[in-house]
Amino acid sequence: MTAPLDAPHVDVDSIPLDRMDVSDPKLYQDDVWWPYFARLRREAPVHYCRQSLYGPYWSLTKYKDIMQVEVNHQVYSSASELGGIAVEDQPKDMDRPSFIRMDPPKHDEQRMVVSPVVAPGNLANMEGVIRERTARVLDGLPRGETFDWVDRVSVELTTMMLATLFDYPFEDRRQLTYWSDVAIANVRSPDAPVHSEEEKFAELTKMTEALGKLFNERAQQPPKFDLLSMLAHSEATRNMPFREFMGTLSLLIVGGNDTTRNSMTGGLMALNEHPSEYQKLRDDPSLIPSMVSEVIRYVTPVIHMRRTATADGEIGGKHVKKGDKVVMWYVSGNRDPDAIEDPDNFIIDRPRPRQHLSFGFGIHRCVGNRLAELQLRILWEEIMQRYPVIEVMGPAKRVYSNFIHGIRSLPVRIPA
Amino acid sequence: MPKITYVEYGGREHRVEVPLGLSVMRGAVDNNIPGIDADCGGECACATCHVYIDQEWLGVTGMPVPGSQEASMLSFAALAQPNSRLSCQLKVSEALDGLVVRLPEGQH
């Protein structure tokens, strides 16, 4: 959580309260978001920002207010037509609906098509292959030299998982990583893979055509247990319009790799920043499951989710009007001392470590949450059997985004 | 105090006393019974305290009201069956003394 040296120092307390705008992606790229939310939680836990690049919006910064909105999908809608789930609306003629950007009943019908892939029985079946791949990737890492953990471990492992979930040609799997990065790209960022919404749409069109070809093949074959086959054989998803198919693929690709990728990187950073917790882990690897949940809380891979009010209501004593944009800042709720004790500390043996907002709650709760935990648990079990020390050698490069808490690269070294 | 029996997926039984007014979920968590995760802490927001109610008890516990938050959340729980409930929504009363709930293979 230390700010990079080149980040401009801002005295957060000197900003007029009504000018506080936590939607600026730079706050997350520079990793300086913390004091902004500490102040909002203290002075204006439900805060109205009148003016931002994305128009006016409400910020929810406390765990309990976020939970209230999470469970009230009747009033707080995720619908693409109303603007969807991010503070920034997708361009009107290029919006890409998917079940995360829908309300019941259509949301329910589509979500139920894909959820069996991460049901407990199937997770148990996948454990062996995940462990074997994880071991192979870790055994292939260099010793005594600096390398990029994101590329060699986090991207590699999560992309392999994604290729398996889609039954996508394994040797072409980095194509999935590329499309994932395109789908979450902020086109205003110089280091983004695409630089306009049109270019993004064009690249995602290529993705949709490539995966659409596989989808069509699988529709002709008997049903199999991969995401494309499941979509192709289900009444609720077999005839999606083009942009909805594009949105659904983007959702499954991003949800299926990027968040876990960033937890794999963020966890190693957190342990390096907290040497006594790292030692605790070495002394007692049975803490890994609990540490995994703490990593997911501490990293908070999804920065926010947005809803749109479909009726007037009250949140935390504030009057929210029909049509208002309501942003649930998970990064802040996960650091709310009224819900989580000593929230700014990384503590791998916390009581009730799964009580965090990182997966969301309510009907849109992350469908792959147990798969994410499984991948992270296996990664750390295999790491601890091989490498008691992995050193972080320099600062992480972070993604310019107010939505995905992304880490682009992290130099690390395994002692020779 | 009412006694509740929790049967793990593997068949292991835990018979514990749960104070009146607490939820069946809380009874499991407070007694460290494995197999109930309760990620959301009892807000009916995660479906990780999913249990199956023994047939003879369904008349007492009742079923989730169609269209309710519990019914919505349960519809996404892997392995949900007609006798599924979220145990955070079951309040312990004298009427539930002797209740038997079975835990699913996993909470998701």
Short mmCIF file of C-alpha atoms in Angstrom, two decimals:
data_model
loop_
_atom_site.label_atom_id
_atom_site.label_comp_id
_atom_site.label_asym_id
_atom_site.label_seq_id
_atom_site.Cartn_x
_atom_site.Cartn_y
_atom_site.Cartn_z
CA MET A 1 0.00 0.00 0.00
CA THR A 2 2.99 2.30 -0.18
CA ALA A 3 2.51 4.91 -2.85
CA PRO A 4 4.99 4.85 -5.72
CA LEU A 5 7.61 7.56 -5.46
CA ASP A 6 6.45 9.37 -8.58
CA ALA A 7 2.83 9.65 -7.41
CA PRO A 8 2.00 13.27 -6.65
CA HIS A 9 1.42 13.85 -2.97
CA VAL A 10 -2.11 15.02 -2.35
CA ASP A 11 -3.40 16.20 1.01
CA VAL A 12 -6.73 14.39 0.86
CA ASP A 13 -8.11 16.33 3.83
CA SER A 14 -7.70 19.61 1.93
CA ILE A 15 -10.05 18.54 -0.89
CA PRO A 16 -13.55 20.02 -0.40
CA LEU A 17 -15.76 17.08 0.56
CA ASP A 18 -18.19 17.64 -2.31
CA ARG A 19 -15.30 17.53 -4.79
CA MET A 20 -14.02 14.12 -3.70
CA ASP A 21 -14.06 11.90 -6.80
CA VAL A 22 -12.93 8.33 -6.18
CA SER A 23 -13.75 7.28 -9.75
CA ASP A 24 -10.40 8.59 -11.05
CA PRO A 25 -8.56 5.46 -12.37
CA LYS A 26 -5.23 7.10 -11.53
CA LEU A 27 -5.94 6.56 -7.81
CA TYR A 28 -5.78 2.81 -8.38
CA GLN A 29 -2.92 2.81 -10.85
CA ASP A 30 -0.82 4.81 -8.35
CA ASP A 31 -2.20 2.78 -5.43
CA VAL A 32 -3.10 5.89 -3.45
CA TRP A 33 -6.83 5.26 -3.01
CA TRP A 34 -6.69 4.40 0.69
CA PRO A 35 -6.85 7.87 2.36
CA TYR A 36 -9.70 8.95 0.08
CA PHE A 37 -11.92 6.16 1.33
CA ALA A 38 -10.75 6.49 4.92
CA ARG A 39 -12.00 10.06 4.81
CA LEU A 40 -15.29 9.22 3.10
CA ARG A 41 -16.01 6.44 5.58
CA ARG A 42 -15.40 8.94 8.37
CA GLU A 43 -17.08 12.06 7.02
CA ALA A 44 -19.51 11.01 4.29
CA PRO A 45 -20.00 7.25 4.19
CA VAL A 46 -22.72 7.63 1.56
CA HIS A 47 -21.31 10.35 -0.63
CA TYR A 48 -22.65 12.15 -3.67
CA CYS A 49 -20.15 13.18 -6.32
CA ARG A 50 -21.88 15.78 -8.48
CA GLN A 51 -19.35 15.93 -11.23
CA SER A 52 -17.04 13.33 -12.67
CA LEU A 53 -15.92 12.05 -16.02
CA TYR A 54 -18.77 9.56 -15.70
CA GLY A 55 -21.43 11.97 -14.52
CA PRO A 56 -22.86 12.23 -10.99
CA TYR A 57 -22.83 9.13 -8.79
CA TRP A 58 -23.32 7.97 -5.22
CA SER A 59 -20.45 6.25 -3.42
CA LEU A 60 -21.14 3.58 -0.79
CA THR A 61 -18.07 3.11 1.37
CA LYS A 62 -19.34 1.10 4.37
CA TYR A 63 -19.74 -2.67 4.44
CA LYS A 64 -23.33 -2.60 5.73
CA ASP A 65 -24.59 -0.06 3.18
CA ILE A 66 -23.02 -2.09 0.38
CA MET A 67 -24.67 -5.25 1.70
CA GLN A 68 -28.05 -3.46 1.82
CA VAL A 69 -27.81 -2.66 -1.89
CA GLU A 70 -26.37 -6.06 -2.83
CA VAL A 71 -29.44 -7.88 -1.51
CA ASN A 72 -31.98 -5.44 -2.94
CA HIS A 73 -31.77 -6.20 -6.65
CA GLN A 74 -35.46 -5.32 -7.02
CA VAL A 75 -34.59 -1.64 -6.49
CA TYR A 76 -30.90 -1.53 -7.42
CA SER A 77 -30.68 -2.80 -10.96
CA SER A 78 -27.73 -4.17 -12.90
CA ALA A 79 -29.48 -3.82 -16.26
CA SER A 80 -27.34 -2.97 -19.25
CA GLU A 81 -30.10 -0.67 -20.58
CA LEU A 82 -29.81 1.45 -17.43
CA GLY A 83 -26.02 1.60 -17.66
CA GLY A 84 -24.88 -1.75 -16.27
CA ILE A 85 -22.42 -2.52 -13.52
CA ALA A 86 -19.55 -0.06 -13.85
CA VAL A 87 -19.47 3.65 -13.02
CA GLU A 88 -18.63 4.22 -16.68
CA ASP A 89 -21.49 3.29 -19.04
CA GLN A 90 -20.64 1.28 -22.14
CA PRO A 91 -21.22 3.33 -25.31
CA LYS A 92 -24.92 3.04 -26.22
CA ASP A 93 -24.53 1.46 -29.64
CA MET A 94 -21.71 -0.82 -28.50
CA ASP A 95 -23.04 -2.09 -25.20
CA ARG A 96 -22.52 -5.77 -24.52
CA PRO A 97 -25.17 -7.30 -22.27
CA SER A 98 -24.47 -10.45 -20.26
CA PHE A 99 -26.06 -11.97 -17.21
CA ILE A 100 -23.98 -9.86 -14.82
CA ARG A 101 -25.61 -6.86 -16.54
CA MET A 102 -29.16 -8.24 -16.24
CA ASP A 103 -31.85 -8.51 -13.58
CA PRO A 104 -34.08 -11.54 -12.92
CA PRO A 105 -35.63 -13.47 -14.54
CA LYS A 106 -33.26 -13.46 -17.55
CA HIS A 107 -30.19 -13.18 -15.32
CA ASP A 108 -31.24 -16.29 -13.40
CA GLU A 109 -31.88 -18.37 -16.52
CA GLN A 110 -28.48 -17.61 -18.03
CA ARG A 111 -26.46 -17.86 -14.85
CA MET A 112 -27.84 -21.32 -14.18
CA VAL A 113 -26.52 -22.50 -17.55
CA VAL A 114 -22.88 -21.97 -16.62
CA SER A 115 -22.85 -22.49 -12.85
CA PRO A 116 -22.59 -26.32 -12.95
CA VAL A 117 -19.04 -25.99 -14.30
CA VAL A 118 -17.96 -24.77 -10.85
CA ALA A 119 -20.20 -27.03 -8.73
CA PRO A 120 -18.46 -28.86 -5.85
CA GLY A 121 -18.25 -32.23 -7.64
CA ASN A 122 -16.62 -30.70 -10.69
CA LEU A 123 -14.16 -28.73 -8.58
CA ALA A 124 -13.06 -31.96 -6.95
CA ASN A 125 -12.52 -33.43 -10.43
CA MET A 126 -10.39 -30.44 -11.47
CA GLU A 127 -8.12 -30.43 -8.43
CA GLY A 128 -5.70 -32.99 -9.84
CA VAL A 129 -5.09 -31.22 -13.14
CA ILE A 130 -4.74 -27.84 -11.43
CA ARG A 131 -2.15 -29.24 -9.03
CA GLU A 132 -0.17 -30.97 -11.76
CA ARG A 133 -0.01 -27.78 -13.86
CA THR A 134 0.82 -25.61 -10.89
CA ALA A 135 3.70 -27.91 -9.95
CA ARG A 136 5.02 -27.84 -13.53
CA VAL A 137 4.88 -24.04 -13.78
CA LEU A 138 6.61 -23.60 -10.41
CA ASP A 139 9.31 -26.17 -11.20
CA GLY A 140 10.13 -24.27 -14.39
CA LEU A 141 10.86 -20.96 -12.65
CA PRO A 142 14.42 -19.58 -12.69
CA ARG A 143 16.48 -19.38 -9.44
CA GLY A 144 18.72 -16.51 -8.54
CA GLU A 145 17.43 -14.18 -11.24
CA THR A 146 14.69 -11.60 -11.41
CA PHE A 147 11.60 -12.46 -13.45
CA ASP A 148 8.01 -11.25 -13.85
CA TRP A 149 5.70 -13.17 -11.53
CA VAL A 150 2.60 -11.95 -13.37
CA ASP A 151 3.65 -13.36 -16.74
CA ARG A 152 5.35 -16.55 -15.56
CA VAL A 153 2.90 -17.60 -12.85
CA SER A 154 -0.32 -15.60 -12.46
CA VAL A 155 -1.20 -15.23 -16.15
CA GLU A 156 0.10 -18.66 -17.06
CA LEU A 157 -1.89 -20.57 -14.44
CA THR A 158 -5.15 -18.68 -14.82
CA THR A 159 -4.98 -18.82 -18.62
CA MET A 160 -4.49 -22.59 -18.52
CA MET A 161 -7.56 -22.81 -16.30
CA LEU A 162 -9.54 -20.67 -18.69
CA ALA A 163 -8.51 -22.77 -21.70
CA THR A 164 -9.77 -25.83 -19.83
CA LEU A 165 -13.08 -24.22 -18.85
CA PHE A 166 -13.71 -23.26 -22.51
CA ASP A 167 -11.98 -26.33 -23.94
CA TYR A 168 -10.06 -23.83 -26.06
CA PRO A 169 -6.99 -24.96 -28.08
CA PHE A 170 -4.35 -25.09 -25.36
CA GLU A 171 -1.42 -23.78 -27.43
CA ASP A 172 -3.43 -20.65 -28.37
CA ARG A 173 -4.45 -19.91 -24.79
CA ARG A 174 -2.65 -16.54 -24.51
CA GLN A 175 -5.18 -15.27 -27.02
CA LEU A 176 -7.72 -15.57 -24.19
CA THR A 177 -5.48 -13.46 -21.94
CA TYR A 178 -5.27 -10.81 -24.66
CA TRP A 179 -9.04 -10.65 -25.09
CA SER A 180 -9.45 -10.46 -21.34
CA ASP A 181 -7.10 -7.48 -21.22
CA VAL A 182 -8.96 -5.86 -24.12
CA ALA A 183 -12.33 -6.38 -22.44
CA ILE A 184 -11.26 -4.56 -19.25
CA ALA A 185 -9.08 -1.94 -20.96
CA ASN A 186 -9.60 1.71 -20.19
CA VAL A 187 -9.13 3.15 -23.68
CA ARG A 188 -7.77 6.43 -22.26
CA SER A 189 -4.72 4.66 -20.83
CA PRO A 190 -1.53 4.89 -22.94
CA ASP A 191 -0.52 1.32 -22.07
CA ALA A 192 -3.92 -0.22 -22.83
CA PRO A 193 -4.05 -2.81 -25.64
CA VAL A 194 -6.73 -0.74 -27.43
CA HIS A 195 -7.15 3.04 -27.64
CA SER A 196 -10.75 3.67 -28.62
CA GLU A 197 -14.12 2.07 -27.96
CA GLU A 198 -14.34 1.28 -31.69
CA GLU A 199 -11.01 -0.52 -31.61
CA LYS A 200 -12.07 -2.43 -28.50
CA PHE A 201 -15.32 -3.47 -30.17
CA ALA A 202 -13.39 -4.58 -33.27
CA GLU A 203 -11.01 -6.77 -31.22
CA LEU A 204 -13.89 -8.25 -29.22
CA THR A 205 -15.63 -8.97 -32.53
CA LYS A 206 -12.63 -11.11 -33.49
CA MET A 207 -12.93 -12.90 -30.15
CA THR A 208 -16.65 -13.49 -30.70
CA GLU A 209 -16.05 -14.88 -34.18
CA ALA A 210 -13.27 -17.21 -33.04
CA LEU A 211 -15.18 -18.55 -30.06
CA GLY A 212 -18.42 -18.48 -32.07
CA LYS A 213 -16.87 -20.96 -34.48
CA LEU A 214 -16.16 -23.36 -31.62
CA PHE A 215 -19.64 -22.68 -30.20
CA ASN A 216 -21.21 -23.66 -33.55
CA GLU A 217 -19.13 -26.83 -33.76
CA ARG A 218 -20.15 -27.85 -30.25
CA ALA A 219 -23.80 -27.15 -30.96
CA GLN A 220 -23.57 -29.92 -33.59
CA GLN A 221 -21.87 -32.33 -31.18
CA PRO A 222 -23.27 -34.08 -28.11
CA PRO A 223 -23.20 -31.85 -24.96
CA LYS A 224 -19.86 -31.69 -23.12
CA PHE A 225 -18.87 -30.15 -19.83
CA ASP A 226 -17.20 -26.96 -21.09
CA LEU A 227 -18.61 -23.44 -21.09
CA LEU A 228 -19.06 -23.16 -24.87
CA SER A 229 -20.85 -26.48 -25.12
CA MET A 230 -23.06 -25.61 -22.17
CA LEU A 231 -24.00 -22.27 -23.74
CA ALA A 232 -24.59 -23.95 -27.11
CA HIS A 233 -26.91 -26.60 -25.71
CA SER A 234 -29.06 -24.53 -23.39
CA GLU A 235 -32.39 -22.98 -24.32
CA ALA A 236 -31.56 -19.76 -22.45
CA THR A 237 -28.27 -19.11 -24.27
CA ARG A 238 -28.19 -20.93 -27.61
CA ASN A 239 -29.68 -18.05 -29.62
CA MET A 240 -28.13 -14.96 -28.10
CA PRO A 241 -27.89 -11.83 -30.28
CA PHE A 242 -24.32 -11.03 -31.37
CA ARG A 243 -23.57 -8.34 -28.77
CA GLU A 244 -25.05 -10.43 -25.99
CA PHE A 245 -22.90 -13.38 -27.02
CA MET A 246 -19.91 -11.03 -27.05
CA GLY A 247 -20.80 -9.73 -23.60
CA THR A 248 -21.28 -13.22 -22.21
CA LEU A 249 -17.93 -14.41 -23.54
CA SER A 250 -16.21 -11.31 -22.15
CA LEU A 251 -17.82 -11.86 -18.76
CA LEU A 252 -16.77 -15.51 -18.57
CA ILE A 253 -13.24 -14.78 -19.78
CA VAL A 254 -12.61 -11.83 -17.47
CA GLY A 255 -14.35 -13.45 -14.50
CA GLY A 256 -12.58 -16.70 -15.24
CA ASN A 257 -9.03 -15.43 -15.09
CA ASP A 258 -8.31 -11.80 -14.36
CA THR A 259 -9.48 -11.62 -10.78
CA THR A 260 -7.65 -14.78 -9.75
CA ARG A 261 -4.59 -13.61 -11.67
CA ASN A 262 -4.45 -10.45 -9.59
CA SER A 263 -4.99 -12.36 -6.34
CA MET A 264 -2.07 -14.63 -7.23
CA THR A 265 0.14 -11.58 -7.61
CA GLY A 266 -1.37 -9.50 -4.82
CA GLY A 267 -0.97 -12.34 -2.33
CA LEU A 268 2.77 -12.57 -2.91
CA MET A 269 3.04 -8.80 -2.51
CA ALA A 270 1.03 -8.84 0.71
CA LEU A 271 3.25 -11.54 2.22
CA ASN A 272 6.39 -9.60 1.30
CA GLU A 273 4.95 -6.45 2.85
CA HIS A 274 4.11 -8.37 6.04
CA PRO A 275 7.18 -10.51 6.85
CA SER A 276 5.78 -11.75 10.16
CA GLU A 277 2.69 -13.11 8.38
CA TYR A 278 4.95 -14.73 5.77
CA GLN A 279 6.83 -16.40 8.62
CA LYS A 280 3.55 -17.49 10.22
CA LEU A 281 2.69 -19.21 6.94
CA ARG A 282 6.06 -21.00 6.77
CA ASP A 283 5.63 -22.16 10.35
CA ASP A 284 2.10 -23.45 9.73
CA PRO A 285 1.07 -24.12 6.11
CA SER A 286 -2.32 -25.34 7.36
CA LEU A 287 -3.19 -21.64 7.45
CA ILE A 288 -3.27 -21.57 3.64
CA PRO A 289 -7.09 -21.79 3.22
CA SER A 290 -7.61 -18.96 5.65
CA MET A 291 -4.76 -16.96 4.07
CA VAL A 292 -6.37 -17.37 0.66
CA SER A 293 -9.56 -15.68 1.85
CA GLU A 294 -7.52 -12.93 3.49
CA VAL A 295 -5.59 -12.38 0.25
CA ILE A 296 -8.86 -12.05 -1.67
CA ARG A 297 -10.13 -9.50 0.87
CA TYR A 298 -6.90 -7.56 1.08
CA VAL A 299 -6.36 -7.43 -2.69
CA THR A 300 -10.05 -6.83 -3.56
CA PRO A 301 -9.64 -7.73 -7.26
CA VAL A 302 -12.85 -5.95 -8.29
CA ILE A 303 -12.69 -2.34 -7.13
CA HIS A 304 -16.39 -1.56 -7.44
CA MET A 305 -19.74 -2.62 -8.83
CA ARG A 306 -22.40 -0.14 -9.84
CA ARG A 307 -26.19 -0.34 -9.69
CA THR A 308 -28.91 2.02 -10.91
CA ALA A 309 -31.80 2.91 -8.59
CA THR A 310 -35.18 2.04 -10.10
CA ALA A 311 -37.12 3.75 -7.29
CA ASP A 312 -36.50 6.46 -4.69
CA GLY A 313 -34.94 5.02 -1.55
CA GLU A 314 -32.73 5.64 1.44
CA ILE A 315 -29.20 4.38 1.98
CA GLY A 316 -27.32 5.28 5.15
CA GLY A 317 -29.69 8.19 5.79
CA LYS A 318 -29.28 9.69 2.31
CA HIS A 319 -32.07 10.10 -0.20
CA VAL A 320 -31.24 8.23 -3.39
CA LYS A 321 -33.52 9.04 -6.33
CA LYS A 322 -34.83 6.85 -9.08
CA GLY A 323 -32.30 6.84 -11.91
CA ASP A 324 -29.29 7.61 -9.70
CA LYS A 325 -26.03 5.74 -10.17
CA VAL A 326 -25.00 3.91 -6.99
CA VAL A 327 -21.41 2.69 -6.74
CA MET A 328 -20.48 0.02 -4.19
CA TRP A 329 -16.78 0.45 -3.48
CA TYR A 330 -15.67 -3.02 -2.44
CA VAL A 331 -12.13 -1.73 -1.79
CA SER A 332 -13.60 0.49 0.90
CA GLY A 333 -16.14 -1.91 2.41
CA ASN A 334 -13.34 -4.44 2.82
CA ARG A 335 -11.44 -1.85 4.87
CA ASP A 336 -14.39 -0.82 7.02
CA PRO A 337 -13.40 -1.12 10.70
CA ASP A 338 -17.06 -1.41 11.73
CA ALA A 339 -17.29 -4.71 9.84
CA ILE A 340 -13.74 -6.08 9.89
CA GLU A 341 -11.37 -5.79 12.80
CA ASP A 342 -8.04 -4.09 12.08
CA PRO A 343 -8.95 -4.04 8.38
CA ASP A 344 -5.80 -2.37 7.04
CA ASN A 345 -3.64 -5.19 8.31
CA PHE A 346 -3.02 -8.37 6.40
CA ILE A 347 -3.67 -11.15 8.94
CA ILE A 348 -3.59 -14.68 7.56
CA ASP A 349 -5.32 -16.30 10.53
CA ARG A 350 -8.28 -13.98 10.98
CA PRO A 351 -11.49 -15.31 12.45
CA ARG A 352 -14.21 -15.65 9.75
CA PRO A 353 -11.87 -14.77 6.86
CA ARG A 354 -14.54 -15.37 4.22
CA GLN A 355 -16.63 -12.44 5.43
CA HIS A 356 -15.44 -9.98 2.82
CA LEU A 357 -17.04 -8.21 -0.13
CA SER A 358 -14.60 -9.22 -2.86
CA PHE A 359 -16.99 -11.73 -4.46
CA GLY A 360 -20.00 -9.48 -4.02
CA PHE A 361 -23.16 -10.72 -2.32
CA GLY A 362 -26.71 -11.42 -3.42
CA ILE A 363 -27.78 -12.87 -6.74
CA HIS A 364 -24.73 -11.58 -8.63
CA ARG A 365 -22.21 -13.09 -6.22
CA CYS A 366 -19.17 -14.40 -8.11
CA VAL A 367 -20.17 -17.73 -9.62
CA GLY A 368 -16.56 -18.96 -9.67
CA ASN A 369 -15.64 -18.00 -6.12
CA ARG A 370 -14.88 -21.54 -4.92
CA LEU A 371 -12.81 -22.27 -8.05
CA ALA A 372 -10.79 -19.11 -7.41
CA GLU A 373 -10.16 -20.21 -3.83
CA LEU A 374 -9.19 -23.69 -5.01
CA GLN A 375 -6.64 -22.38 -7.52
CA LEU A 376 -5.11 -20.06 -4.94
CA ARG A 377 -4.99 -22.77 -2.28
CA ILE A 378 -3.21 -25.20 -4.58
CA LEU A 379 -0.78 -22.50 -5.74
CA TRP A 380 0.27 -21.72 -2.17
CA GLU A 381 0.43 -25.37 -1.12
CA GLU A 382 2.78 -26.08 -4.02
CA ILE A 383 4.81 -22.90 -3.45
CA MET A 384 5.38 -23.70 0.22
CA GLN A 385 6.64 -27.17 -0.68
CA ARG A 386 9.29 -25.66 -2.96
CA TYR A 387 10.12 -22.08 -2.21
CA PRO A 388 10.03 -20.82 1.38
CA VAL A 389 11.15 -17.41 0.11
CA ILE A 390 10.10 -15.51 -2.98
CA GLU A 391 11.34 -11.95 -2.86
CA VAL A 392 9.62 -8.97 -4.46
CA MET A 393 12.43 -7.01 -6.15
CA GLY A 394 10.67 -3.80 -7.16
CA PRO A 395 7.35 -2.01 -7.45
CA ALA A 396 4.36 -3.55 -9.23
CA LYS A 397 3.03 -1.90 -12.39
CA ARG A 398 -0.68 -1.46 -11.97
CA VAL A 399 -3.49 -1.12 -14.47
CA TYR A 400 -5.21 2.25 -15.13
CA SER A 401 -8.72 1.20 -14.11
CA ASN A 402 -11.31 2.07 -11.50
CA PHE A 403 -13.00 -1.32 -11.96
CA ILE A 404 -10.41 -4.11 -12.10
CA HIS A 405 -7.62 -3.93 -9.53
CA GLY A 406 -5.09 -5.18 -12.02
CA ILE A 407 -1.37 -5.78 -11.66
CA ARG A 408 0.47 -5.82 -14.97
CA SER A 409 3.92 -6.92 -13.77
CA LEU A 410 5.84 -7.69 -10.59
CA PRO A 411 9.60 -8.36 -10.53
CA VAL A 412 10.48 -11.18 -8.13
CA ARG A 413 13.40 -13.46 -7.38
CA ILE A 414 13.69 -16.94 -5.95
CA PRO A 415 17.01 -17.22 -4.08
CA ALA A 416 19.42 -19.59 -5.83
CA MET B 1 -32.35 -25.74 24.91
CA PRO B 2 -33.43 -27.24 21.58
CA LYS B 3 -31.09 -29.87 20.15
CA ILE B 4 -30.23 -29.81 16.45
CA THR B 5 -28.48 -32.60 14.58
CA TYR B 6 -26.18 -31.66 11.68
CA VAL B 7 -25.12 -34.52 9.43
CA GLU B 8 -21.94 -33.88 7.43
CA TYR B 9 -21.81 -34.97 3.80
CA GLY B 10 -19.63 -37.91 4.80
CA GLY B 11 -22.25 -39.02 7.35
CA ARG B 12 -20.70 -37.76 10.58
CA GLU B 13 -23.36 -36.49 13.00
CA HIS B 14 -23.12 -33.54 15.37
CA ARG B 15 -25.92 -33.15 17.91
CA VAL B 16 -25.67 -29.80 19.65
CA GLU B 17 -27.79 -27.50 21.76
CA VAL B 18 -28.61 -24.21 20.12
CA PRO B 19 -30.06 -21.29 22.09
CA LEU B 20 -33.58 -20.13 21.24
CA GLY B 21 -33.69 -17.31 18.74
CA LEU B 22 -30.37 -18.05 17.07
CA SER B 23 -30.35 -19.34 13.52
CA VAL B 24 -29.61 -22.95 12.63
CA MET B 25 -26.60 -21.57 10.70
CA ARG B 26 -25.27 -19.85 13.83
CA GLY B 27 -25.63 -23.10 15.78
CA ALA B 28 -23.30 -24.81 13.33
CA VAL B 29 -20.77 -21.98 13.14
CA ASP B 30 -20.63 -21.48 16.92
CA ASN B 31 -19.97 -25.20 17.38
CA ASN B 32 -17.33 -25.34 14.63
CA ILE B 33 -19.31 -27.87 12.62
CA PRO B 34 -17.58 -28.23 9.25
CA GLY B 35 -19.61 -27.91 6.07
CA ILE B 36 -21.48 -24.66 6.77
CA ASP B 37 -19.46 -21.74 5.46
CA ALA B 38 -21.87 -18.82 6.00
CA ASP B 39 -19.71 -16.36 4.07
CA CYS B 40 -22.16 -13.47 4.42
CA GLY B 41 -22.69 -13.95 8.14
CA GLY B 42 -26.45 -14.42 7.97
CA GLU B 43 -27.68 -11.80 5.50
CA CYS B 44 -29.25 -14.32 3.12
CA ALA B 45 -26.79 -13.11 0.52
CA CYS B 46 -24.44 -15.98 -0.37
CA ALA B 47 -26.14 -19.40 -0.13
CA THR B 48 -23.17 -21.00 1.65
CA CYS B 49 -25.18 -22.21 4.66
CA HIS B 50 -27.25 -24.51 2.49
CA VAL B 51 -28.80 -27.57 4.22
CA TYR B 52 -31.26 -30.31 3.36
CA ILE B 53 -34.17 -30.70 5.76
CA ASP B 54 -35.19 -34.23 6.69
CA GLN B 55 -38.59 -35.01 5.15
CA GLU B 56 -40.44 -35.36 8.44
CA TRP B 57 -39.32 -31.87 9.46
CA LEU B 58 -40.38 -30.04 6.31
CA GLY B 59 -43.84 -29.41 7.72
CA VAL B 60 -42.30 -27.61 10.71
CA THR B 61 -39.53 -25.63 8.97
CA GLY B 62 -41.63 -24.84 5.92
CA MET B 63 -40.21 -23.98 2.52
CA PRO B 64 -38.84 -20.67 1.29
CA VAL B 65 -41.55 -18.32 0.05
CA PRO B 66 -41.44 -18.28 -3.77
CA GLY B 67 -39.90 -15.05 -5.00
CA SER B 68 -38.20 -14.41 -1.65
CA GLN B 69 -34.53 -13.58 -1.31
CA GLU B 70 -33.94 -17.05 0.13
CA ALA B 71 -35.63 -18.70 -2.86
CA SER B 72 -33.54 -16.58 -5.26
CA MET B 73 -30.28 -17.37 -3.52
CA LEU B 74 -31.12 -21.06 -3.29
CA SER B 75 -31.85 -21.23 -6.99
CA PHE B 76 -28.14 -20.55 -7.58
CA ALA B 77 -26.84 -22.98 -4.98
CA ALA B 78 -25.20 -25.95 -6.59
CA LEU B 79 -26.94 -29.17 -5.60
CA ALA B 80 -30.18 -27.52 -4.45
CA GLN B 81 -33.12 -29.90 -4.00
CA PRO B 82 -36.79 -29.45 -3.13
CA ASN B 83 -35.95 -29.84 0.60
CA SER B 84 -33.15 -27.24 0.53
CA ARG B 85 -33.09 -24.30 2.91
CA LEU B 86 -30.58 -21.63 3.87
CA SER B 87 -29.93 -22.32 7.52
CA CYS B 88 -29.42 -18.62 8.32
CA GLN B 89 -33.14 -18.20 7.66
CA LEU B 90 -34.23 -20.89 10.15
CA LYS B 91 -34.72 -19.46 13.61
CA VAL B 92 -34.34 -21.96 16.44
CA SER B 93 -37.55 -22.41 18.47
CA GLU B 94 -38.92 -25.11 20.77
CA ALA B 95 -40.74 -26.46 17.74
CA LEU B 96 -37.39 -27.23 16.09
CA ASP B 97 -36.12 -29.31 19.03
CA GLY B 98 -34.80 -32.51 17.47
CA LEU B 99 -34.42 -31.07 13.93
CA VAL B 100 -32.09 -32.99 11.62
CA VAL B 101 -30.36 -31.16 8.76
CA ARG B 102 -28.00 -32.72 6.22
CA LEU B 103 -25.12 -30.81 4.64
CA PRO B 104 -24.40 -30.84 0.90
CA GLU B 105 -21.17 -32.04 -0.72
CA GLY B 106 -19.94 -28.47 -0.83
CA GLN B 107 -21.14 -24.91 -0.27
CA HIS B 108 -21.16 -22.80 -3.36
#
